[in-house]
XYZ file of C-alpha atoms in Angstrom:
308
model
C 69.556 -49.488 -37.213
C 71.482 -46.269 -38.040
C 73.901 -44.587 -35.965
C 71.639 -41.878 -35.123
C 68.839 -43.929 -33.941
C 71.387 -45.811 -31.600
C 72.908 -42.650 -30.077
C 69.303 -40.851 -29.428
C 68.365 -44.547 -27.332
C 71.532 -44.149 -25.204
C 71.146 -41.220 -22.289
C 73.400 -38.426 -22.420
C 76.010 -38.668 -19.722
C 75.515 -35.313 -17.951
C 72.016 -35.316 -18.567
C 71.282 -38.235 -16.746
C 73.655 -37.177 -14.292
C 71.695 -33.981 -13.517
C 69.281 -35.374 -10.958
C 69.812 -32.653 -8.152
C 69.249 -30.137 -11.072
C 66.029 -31.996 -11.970
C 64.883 -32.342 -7.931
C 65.003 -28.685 -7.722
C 63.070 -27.567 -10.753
C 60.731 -30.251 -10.279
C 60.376 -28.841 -6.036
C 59.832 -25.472 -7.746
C 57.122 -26.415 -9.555
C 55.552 -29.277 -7.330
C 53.810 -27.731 -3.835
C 55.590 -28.809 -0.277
C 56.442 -32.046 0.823
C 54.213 -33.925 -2.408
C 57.791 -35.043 -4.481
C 58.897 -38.438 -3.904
C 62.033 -40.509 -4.956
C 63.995 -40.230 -8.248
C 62.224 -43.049 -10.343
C 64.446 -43.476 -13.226
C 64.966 -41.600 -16.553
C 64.713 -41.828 -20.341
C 66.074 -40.901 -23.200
C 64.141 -38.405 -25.302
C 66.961 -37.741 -28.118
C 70.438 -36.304 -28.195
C 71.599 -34.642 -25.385
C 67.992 -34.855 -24.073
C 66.804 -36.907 -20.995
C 63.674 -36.890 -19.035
C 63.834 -37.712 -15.130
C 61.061 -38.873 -13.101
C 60.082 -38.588 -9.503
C 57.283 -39.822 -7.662
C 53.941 -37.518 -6.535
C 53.063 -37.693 -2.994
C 49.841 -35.617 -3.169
C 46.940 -37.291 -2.694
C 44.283 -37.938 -5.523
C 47.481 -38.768 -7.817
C 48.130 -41.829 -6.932
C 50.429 -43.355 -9.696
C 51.538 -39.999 -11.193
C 55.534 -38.831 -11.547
C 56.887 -35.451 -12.097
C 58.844 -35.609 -15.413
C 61.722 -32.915 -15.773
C 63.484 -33.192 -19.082
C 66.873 -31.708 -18.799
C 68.972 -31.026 -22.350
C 72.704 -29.805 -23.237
C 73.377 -27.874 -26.495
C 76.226 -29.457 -28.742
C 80.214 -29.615 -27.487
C 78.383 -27.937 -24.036
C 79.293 -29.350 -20.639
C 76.182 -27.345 -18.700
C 72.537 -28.606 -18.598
C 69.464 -27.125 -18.402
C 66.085 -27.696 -17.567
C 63.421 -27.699 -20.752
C 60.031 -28.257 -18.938
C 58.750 -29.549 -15.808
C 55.375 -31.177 -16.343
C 52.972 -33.769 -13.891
C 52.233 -36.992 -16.205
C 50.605 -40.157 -15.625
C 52.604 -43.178 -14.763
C 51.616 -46.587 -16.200
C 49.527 -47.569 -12.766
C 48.190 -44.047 -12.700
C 44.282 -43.703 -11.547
C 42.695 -41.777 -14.861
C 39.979 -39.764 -15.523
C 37.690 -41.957 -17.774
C 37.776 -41.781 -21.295
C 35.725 -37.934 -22.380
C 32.153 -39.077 -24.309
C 30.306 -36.586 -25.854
C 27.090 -35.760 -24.191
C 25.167 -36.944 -27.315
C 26.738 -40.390 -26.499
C 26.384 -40.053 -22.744
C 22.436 -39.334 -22.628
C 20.266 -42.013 -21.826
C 16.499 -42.750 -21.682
C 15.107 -40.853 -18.684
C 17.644 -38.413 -18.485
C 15.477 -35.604 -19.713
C 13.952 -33.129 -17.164
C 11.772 -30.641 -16.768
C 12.992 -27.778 -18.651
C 15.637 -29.390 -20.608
C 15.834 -29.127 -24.329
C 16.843 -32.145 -26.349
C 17.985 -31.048 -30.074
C 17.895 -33.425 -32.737
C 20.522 -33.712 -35.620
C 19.704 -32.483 -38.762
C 20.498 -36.222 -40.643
C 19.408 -38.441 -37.398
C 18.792 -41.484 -38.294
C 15.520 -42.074 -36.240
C 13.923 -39.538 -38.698
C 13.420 -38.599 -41.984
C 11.567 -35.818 -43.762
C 7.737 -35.841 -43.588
C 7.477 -34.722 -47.423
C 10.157 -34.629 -49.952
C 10.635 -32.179 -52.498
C 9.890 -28.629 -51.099
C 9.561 -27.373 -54.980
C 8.798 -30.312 -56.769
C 5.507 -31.860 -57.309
C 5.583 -35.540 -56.214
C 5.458 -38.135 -59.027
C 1.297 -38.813 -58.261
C 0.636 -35.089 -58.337
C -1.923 -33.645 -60.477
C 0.423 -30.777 -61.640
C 1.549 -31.414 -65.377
C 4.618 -31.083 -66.817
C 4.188 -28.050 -68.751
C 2.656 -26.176 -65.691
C 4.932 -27.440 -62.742
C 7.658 -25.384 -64.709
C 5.441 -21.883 -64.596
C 3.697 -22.994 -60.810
C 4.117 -20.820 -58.228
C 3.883 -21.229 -54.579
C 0.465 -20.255 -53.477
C 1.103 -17.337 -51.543
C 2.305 -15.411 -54.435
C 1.348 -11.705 -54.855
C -1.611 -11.387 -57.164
C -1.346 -9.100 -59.817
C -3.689 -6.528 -60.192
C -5.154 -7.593 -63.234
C -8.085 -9.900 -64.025
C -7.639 -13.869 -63.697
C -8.693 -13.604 -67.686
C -5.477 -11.479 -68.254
C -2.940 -13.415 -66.381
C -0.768 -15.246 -68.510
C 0.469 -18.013 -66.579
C -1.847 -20.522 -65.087
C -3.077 -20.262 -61.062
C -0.584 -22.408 -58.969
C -1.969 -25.577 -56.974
C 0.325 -24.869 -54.581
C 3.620 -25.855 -53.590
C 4.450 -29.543 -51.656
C 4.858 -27.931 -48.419
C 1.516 -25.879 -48.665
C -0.527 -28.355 -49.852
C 1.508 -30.301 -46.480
C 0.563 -28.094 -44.136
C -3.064 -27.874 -45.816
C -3.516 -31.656 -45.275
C -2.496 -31.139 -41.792
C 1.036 -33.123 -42.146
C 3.033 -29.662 -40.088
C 5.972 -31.875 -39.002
C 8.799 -31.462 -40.832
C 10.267 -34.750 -40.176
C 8.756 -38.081 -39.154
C 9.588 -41.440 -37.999
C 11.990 -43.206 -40.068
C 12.081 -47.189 -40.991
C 15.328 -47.317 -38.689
C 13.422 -45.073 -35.989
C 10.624 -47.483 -35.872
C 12.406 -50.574 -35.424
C 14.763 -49.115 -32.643
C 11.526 -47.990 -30.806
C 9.726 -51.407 -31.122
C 13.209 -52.598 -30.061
C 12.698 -50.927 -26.380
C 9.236 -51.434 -26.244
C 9.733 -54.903 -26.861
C 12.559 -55.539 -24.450
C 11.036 -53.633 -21.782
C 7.491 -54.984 -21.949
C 7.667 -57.667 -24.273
C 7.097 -61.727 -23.942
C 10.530 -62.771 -22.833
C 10.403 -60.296 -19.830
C 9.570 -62.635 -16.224
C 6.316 -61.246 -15.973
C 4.730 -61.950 -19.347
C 6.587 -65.525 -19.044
C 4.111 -65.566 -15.683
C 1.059 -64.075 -17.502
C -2.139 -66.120 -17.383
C -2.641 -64.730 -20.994
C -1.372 -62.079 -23.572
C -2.424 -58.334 -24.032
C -4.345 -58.983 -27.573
C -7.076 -60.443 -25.208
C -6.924 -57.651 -22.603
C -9.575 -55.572 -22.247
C -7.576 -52.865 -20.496
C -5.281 -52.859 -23.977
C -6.100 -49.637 -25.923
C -5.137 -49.699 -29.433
C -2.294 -47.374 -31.220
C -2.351 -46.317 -35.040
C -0.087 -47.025 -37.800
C 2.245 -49.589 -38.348
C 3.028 -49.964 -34.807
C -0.678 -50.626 -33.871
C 0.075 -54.464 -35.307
C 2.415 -55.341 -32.407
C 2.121 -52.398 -30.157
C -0.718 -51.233 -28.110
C -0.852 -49.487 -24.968
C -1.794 -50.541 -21.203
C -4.796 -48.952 -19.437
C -5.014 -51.153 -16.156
C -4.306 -48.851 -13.328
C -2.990 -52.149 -11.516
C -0.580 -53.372 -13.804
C 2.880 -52.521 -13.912
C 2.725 -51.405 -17.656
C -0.072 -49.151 -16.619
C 0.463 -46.233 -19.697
C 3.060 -47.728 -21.422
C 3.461 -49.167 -24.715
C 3.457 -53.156 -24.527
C 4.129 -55.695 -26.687
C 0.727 -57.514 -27.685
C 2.428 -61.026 -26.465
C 3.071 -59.266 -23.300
C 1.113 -60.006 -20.732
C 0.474 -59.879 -16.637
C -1.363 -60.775 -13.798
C -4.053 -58.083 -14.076
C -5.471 -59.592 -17.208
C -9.011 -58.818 -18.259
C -10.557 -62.378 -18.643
C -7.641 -64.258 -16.110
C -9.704 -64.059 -12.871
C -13.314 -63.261 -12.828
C -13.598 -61.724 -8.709
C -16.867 -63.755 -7.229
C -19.600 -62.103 -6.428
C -20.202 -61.971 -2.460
C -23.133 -64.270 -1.426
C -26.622 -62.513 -0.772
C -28.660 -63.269 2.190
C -32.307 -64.735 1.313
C -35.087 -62.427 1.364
C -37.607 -62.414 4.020
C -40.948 -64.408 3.752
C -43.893 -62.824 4.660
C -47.024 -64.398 5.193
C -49.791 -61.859 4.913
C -52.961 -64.656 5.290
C -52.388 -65.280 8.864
C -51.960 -62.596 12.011
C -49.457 -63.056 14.413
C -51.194 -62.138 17.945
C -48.422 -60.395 19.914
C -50.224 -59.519 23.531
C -49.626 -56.065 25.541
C -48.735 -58.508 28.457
C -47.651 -62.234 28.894
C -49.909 -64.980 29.983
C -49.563 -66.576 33.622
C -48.053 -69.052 32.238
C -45.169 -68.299 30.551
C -42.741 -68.042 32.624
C -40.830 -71.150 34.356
C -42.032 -70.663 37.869
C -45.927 -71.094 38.535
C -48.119 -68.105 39.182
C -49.764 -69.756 42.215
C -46.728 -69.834 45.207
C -46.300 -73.253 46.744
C -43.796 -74.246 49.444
C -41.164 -75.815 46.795
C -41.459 -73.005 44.780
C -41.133 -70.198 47.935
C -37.805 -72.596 49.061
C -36.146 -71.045 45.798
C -36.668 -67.353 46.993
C -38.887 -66.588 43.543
C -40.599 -63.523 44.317
């Protein structure tokens, strides 16, 4: 260890002496009442010291005010360099800055907001290739791909028999946008997986309720089928009563609402009526004498019971 090194470690004599001097710049700077007890010192360099003193003021719990205090060379007076608020070691800090690109997370979006997309992100990549060049199945020759021209050239205002170079077929992002492929960038093999990645740990088979499920979702009839590569393991729910209900499941995914699990009885019908039309039923305007449980003609027992 050199000499140097060993005299920049040891504090300066009247700069760590210098505390009042430090207390005052550091109550200059500080508001009223917030600046606590002198909490030590270090040495910064030669002839340059750094005193601390405890914050008071609330939400800085753990911060010090640090006043470094210097001397120029052969000089017996001190004076104050800077007087700055700094974090102790059991300060309470602000968390660590993340971009917002870092920070946004599924369902964050609202109405209005605008999402952009990098121009090399890795869920995408370009929905043709080769904005000039004819792709290697292309019908263009050699010897004309060199003289094409992108379709929407001027025409010249002579005859097609008098133009010397041959009608263009039409540039890759013409012929594109002809087929009807307008988006500039599609689904990468790394944006595919990370999707099915989700889709699958949302509503896949090792969620609880497909573990539960009577059966899977590639025997639902509520599944509706999805295109493309994705179609093979993906499909998406169209049972108003499950809890997938227009998402994109997992086809070993699966729930109570199932299609063929539970087949609802049908409620029991009553018999119909049996009518017998080869007999009459006499129903008579009045009813006989003799219907009723006390005898038309009035005895003495039956006058005791006050029948009228």
């Amino acid at each position: 260890m050199s000499a140097a090194t060993t005299r920049s470690r040891t504090p300066d004599r009247l700069c760590a002496e210098a505390v009042d001097l430090a207390r005052a710049a550091a109550e200059e700077a500080a508001a009223p009442g917030v600046l606590g007890e002198h909490e030590g010192l270090v040495s910064e360099g030669d002839r340059v010291v750094t005193h601390f003193f405890g914050c008071r003021e609330l939400g800085y719990r753990g911060w010090r005010w640090a006043v470094t205090v210097a001397r120029a060379s052969r000089a017996k007076i001190v004076t104050v360099d800077e007087v700055v608020l700094l974090p102790g070691p059991d300060a309470v800090l602000a968390p660590e800055w993340v971009p917002w690109s870092e920070r946004l997370r599924p369902g964050d979006l609202g109405p209005g907001d605008l999402l952009p997309t990098e121009a090399d992100d890795l869920r995408l990549e370009p929905g043709y290739t080769g904005a000039e060049e004819p792709p290697p199945n292309s019908a263009r020759t050699e010897d004309l791909a060199d003289r094409a021209e992108d379709e929407d050239a001027a025409v010249i205002g002579s005859s097609p028999a008098e133009q010397t170079v041959t009608p263009s077929r039409g540039s890759i992002a013409a012929v594109a946008e002809e087929l009807g492929m307008r988006r500039a960038r599609v689904l990468s093999r790394y944006g595919l997986h990370a999707a099915a990645d989700r889709w699958e740990e949302a509503f896949g088979p090792k969620t609880p309720m497909a573990q539960a499920a009577p059966a899977s979702c590639m025997s639902c009839g509520f599944l509706a089928p999805i295109g493309g590569s994705l179609g093979q393991a993906f499909g998406v729910c169209a049972n108003e009563f499950s809890p997938a209900d227009g998402r994109v499941v997992s086809l070993a995914y699966g729930c109570g609402g199932h299609s063929e699990a539970a087949v609802m009885p049908k409620p029991p019908q009553p018999a119909p009526p049996v009518i017998d039309e080869t007999r009459v039923d006499p129903f008579p305007l009045r009813p006989s004498p003799d219907s009723g449980s006390v005898p038309a003609s009035e005895d003495a027992s039956s006058a005791d019971l006050g029948h009228s």
